[in-house]
Amino acid sequence: MPKAPSPPLRPRFWELPLDRLTPPEWEALCDGCGKCCLNKIEFEDNGELAFTRIACRLLDGQTCRCSRYETRHQYVPECVRLSPETLKDIAYWMPSTCAYRLRHFGKPLPDWHYLVSGDPESVHAADQSVRGWTVSEVEVSEEDWEDHIIEDL
């Protein structure tokens, strides 16, 4: 049986409270930067969080999208299940430019977000994605992750 078509996205839906978004609108909020797929280090002694340039093994470094998005939890069980319900508990470790985090805190989307610009490549043109500068986690031993810490995103 064919999949039922998704309802159309409402105009300027991204300005609505997150809990009022439909599932297709929720998914469309992602700008495709790939930053959430970077491995992070949380230091136990002070609770600080550091981003690394080490990407999840499923991240396509050119498209900045998950290569197995629909089935990612089969391969990476610890991959976050982002939803309006879970966001309040994990927003602190989402990148500062993340649309979900911005909207969670009542902030507008940046001009380079494709929903604002109309161009899905604008996130890359504005140097707001991880395109071309990540290394896969399969190439770096976990004890070497600290050598790949980057500035806050």
Tab-separated table of C-alpha atoms in Angstrom:
chain	number	residue	atom	x	y	z
A	1	MET	CA	0.000	0.000	0.000
A	2	PRO	CA	1.460	3.420	-0.937
A	3	LYS	CA	2.339	5.842	1.814
A	4	ALA	CA	-0.239	8.589	2.306
A	5	PRO	CA	1.016	12.004	1.210
A	6	SER	CA	2.054	14.349	3.981
A	7	PRO	CA	-0.106	17.390	4.569
A	8	PRO	CA	1.374	20.587	3.166
A	9	LEU	CA	3.594	22.665	5.406
A	10	ARG	CA	1.851	25.728	6.788
A	11	PRO	CA	3.200	29.154	5.853
A	12	ARG	CA	5.834	30.339	8.340
A	13	PHE	CA	5.186	27.279	10.525
A	14	TRP	CA	8.663	27.692	12.061
A	15	GLU	CA	7.403	30.709	13.998
A	16	LEU	CA	4.835	28.586	15.857
A	17	PRO	CA	5.527	27.038	19.264
A	18	LEU	CA	7.302	23.731	18.715
A	19	ASP	CA	4.535	21.687	20.327
A	20	ARG	CA	2.109	22.931	17.643
A	21	LEU	CA	4.155	21.619	14.706
A	22	THR	CA	3.006	18.626	12.694
A	23	PRO	CA	5.517	15.769	12.286
A	24	PRO	CA	6.447	16.913	8.741
A	25	GLU	CA	6.909	20.491	9.978
A	26	TRP	CA	9.067	19.248	12.864
A	27	GLU	CA	11.317	17.362	10.457
A	28	ALA	CA	11.451	20.329	8.056
A	29	LEU	CA	12.801	22.558	10.824
A	30	CYS	CA	16.218	20.886	10.531
A	31	ASP	CA	18.599	23.087	8.522
A	32	GLY	CA	20.858	20.203	7.524
A	33	CYS	CA	24.006	21.578	9.147
A	34	GLY	CA	25.087	18.207	10.591
A	35	LYS	CA	26.389	19.773	13.814
A	36	CYS	CA	24.171	17.633	16.017
A	37	CYS	CA	25.915	14.568	14.560
A	38	LEU	CA	29.280	15.638	15.954
A	39	ASN	CA	30.514	13.709	18.948
A	40	LYS	CA	30.731	15.674	22.158
A	41	ILE	CA	32.774	15.232	25.308
A	42	GLU	CA	31.154	15.969	28.653
A	43	PHE	CA	33.775	16.473	31.323
A	44	GLU	CA	32.744	14.741	34.536
A	45	ASP	CA	34.739	17.021	36.848
A	46	ASN	CA	32.997	20.256	35.835
A	47	GLY	CA	30.081	19.215	33.587
A	48	GLU	CA	31.401	21.264	30.669
A	49	LEU	CA	30.553	20.140	27.176
A	50	ALA	CA	32.990	20.256	24.262
A	51	PHE	CA	32.186	19.633	20.618
A	52	THR	CA	34.621	17.694	18.477
A	53	ARG	CA	35.034	17.502	14.720
A	54	ILE	CA	34.471	13.753	14.997
A	55	ALA	CA	31.210	12.843	13.300
A	56	CYS	CA	28.870	9.948	13.800
A	57	ARG	CA	29.730	7.119	11.447
A	58	LEU	CA	26.370	7.603	9.695
A	59	LEU	CA	26.900	11.271	8.818
A	60	ASP	CA	27.553	11.986	5.154
A	61	GLY	CA	30.217	14.697	5.376
A	62	GLN	CA	29.232	16.278	2.047
A	63	THR	CA	25.439	16.390	2.363
A	64	CYS	CA	25.560	16.854	6.168
A	65	ARG	CA	22.684	14.404	6.458
A	66	CYS	CA	22.384	11.035	8.126
A	67	SER	CA	22.978	8.270	5.622
A	68	ARG	CA	20.478	6.013	7.441
A	69	TYR	CA	18.112	8.508	9.058
A	70	GLU	CA	14.977	6.347	9.148
A	71	THR	CA	16.806	3.330	10.604
A	72	ARG	CA	19.640	5.106	12.454
A	73	HIS	CA	18.744	3.667	15.859
A	74	GLN	CA	19.448	0.171	14.553
A	75	TYR	CA	23.052	1.264	13.920
A	76	VAL	CA	23.491	3.915	16.607
A	77	PRO	CA	21.133	3.089	19.495
A	78	GLU	CA	22.324	6.110	21.483
A	79	CYS	CA	21.350	8.540	18.703
A	80	VAL	CA	19.062	11.138	20.226
A	81	ARG	CA	15.343	11.009	19.580
A	82	LEU	CA	14.645	14.696	19.251
A	83	SER	CA	11.044	15.724	19.902
A	84	PRO	CA	9.205	18.619	21.540
A	85	GLU	CA	9.054	16.456	24.674
A	86	THR	CA	12.768	15.567	24.802
A	87	LEU	CA	14.140	18.921	23.645
A	88	LYS	CA	13.844	20.601	27.044
A	89	ASP	CA	16.237	18.031	28.500
A	90	ILE	CA	18.834	18.128	25.723
A	91	ALA	CA	18.711	21.656	24.292
A	92	TYR	CA	21.804	22.586	26.305
A	93	TRP	CA	24.026	20.340	24.176
A	94	MET	CA	22.504	21.197	20.811
A	95	PRO	CA	24.610	23.587	18.713
A	96	SER	CA	23.857	27.258	19.412
A	97	THR	CA	22.713	27.728	15.797
A	98	CYS	CA	20.327	24.740	15.824
A	99	ALA	CA	16.813	25.678	14.730
A	100	TYR	CA	15.278	23.389	17.338
A	101	ARG	CA	17.311	25.017	20.104
A	102	LEU	CA	16.667	28.536	18.823
A	103	ARG	CA	12.920	27.987	18.623
A	104	HIS	CA	12.882	26.196	22.003
A	105	PHE	CA	14.273	29.398	23.527
A	106	GLY	CA	11.866	31.594	21.538
A	107	LYS	CA	14.491	32.946	19.135
A	108	PRO	CA	13.985	33.424	15.386
A	109	LEU	CA	15.707	31.402	12.707
A	110	PRO	CA	18.828	32.990	11.177
A	111	ASP	CA	18.715	34.483	7.678
A	112	TRP	CA	20.803	31.601	6.311
A	113	HIS	CA	18.272	28.944	7.387
A	114	TYR	CA	16.717	27.466	4.249
A	115	LEU	CA	13.176	28.128	5.503
A	116	VAL	CA	14.032	31.844	5.594
A	117	SER	CA	16.360	32.050	2.577
A	118	GLY	CA	14.498	29.578	0.374
A	119	ASP	CA	17.803	27.900	-0.533
A	120	PRO	CA	18.828	24.565	1.045
A	121	GLU	CA	22.472	25.367	0.217
A	122	SER	CA	22.473	28.613	2.208
A	123	VAL	CA	23.503	26.822	5.434
A	124	HIS	CA	26.667	25.695	3.638
A	125	ALA	CA	27.282	29.004	1.851
A	126	ALA	CA	27.125	30.770	5.237
A	127	ASP	CA	29.710	28.344	6.656
A	128	GLN	CA	27.204	27.123	9.212
A	129	SER	CA	27.474	23.423	8.394
A	130	VAL	CA	30.073	20.733	8.963
A	131	ARG	CA	30.538	20.155	5.242
A	132	GLY	CA	34.077	19.104	4.443
A	133	TRP	CA	35.707	19.364	7.886
A	134	THR	CA	34.641	16.348	9.893
A	135	VAL	CA	36.375	13.047	10.475
A	136	SER	CA	34.376	9.853	11.001
A	137	GLU	CA	34.340	8.295	14.444
A	138	VAL	CA	35.494	5.031	12.877
A	139	GLU	CA	38.829	6.724	12.082
A	140	VAL	CA	39.619	8.091	15.567
A	141	SER	CA	40.116	6.190	18.795
A	142	GLU	CA	37.902	7.520	21.591
A	143	GLU	CA	40.941	8.258	23.760
A	144	ASP	CA	42.095	10.715	21.059
A	145	TRP	CA	38.831	12.684	20.864
A	146	GLU	CA	40.213	15.500	23.020
A	147	ASP	CA	42.704	16.202	20.216
A	148	HIS	CA	39.743	17.114	17.992
A	149	ILE	CA	37.882	19.581	20.237
A	150	ILE	CA	36.555	22.624	18.378
A	151	GLU	CA	35.102	25.942	19.489
A	152	ASP	CA	31.451	26.119	20.471
A	153	LEU	CA	29.105	25.905	17.562
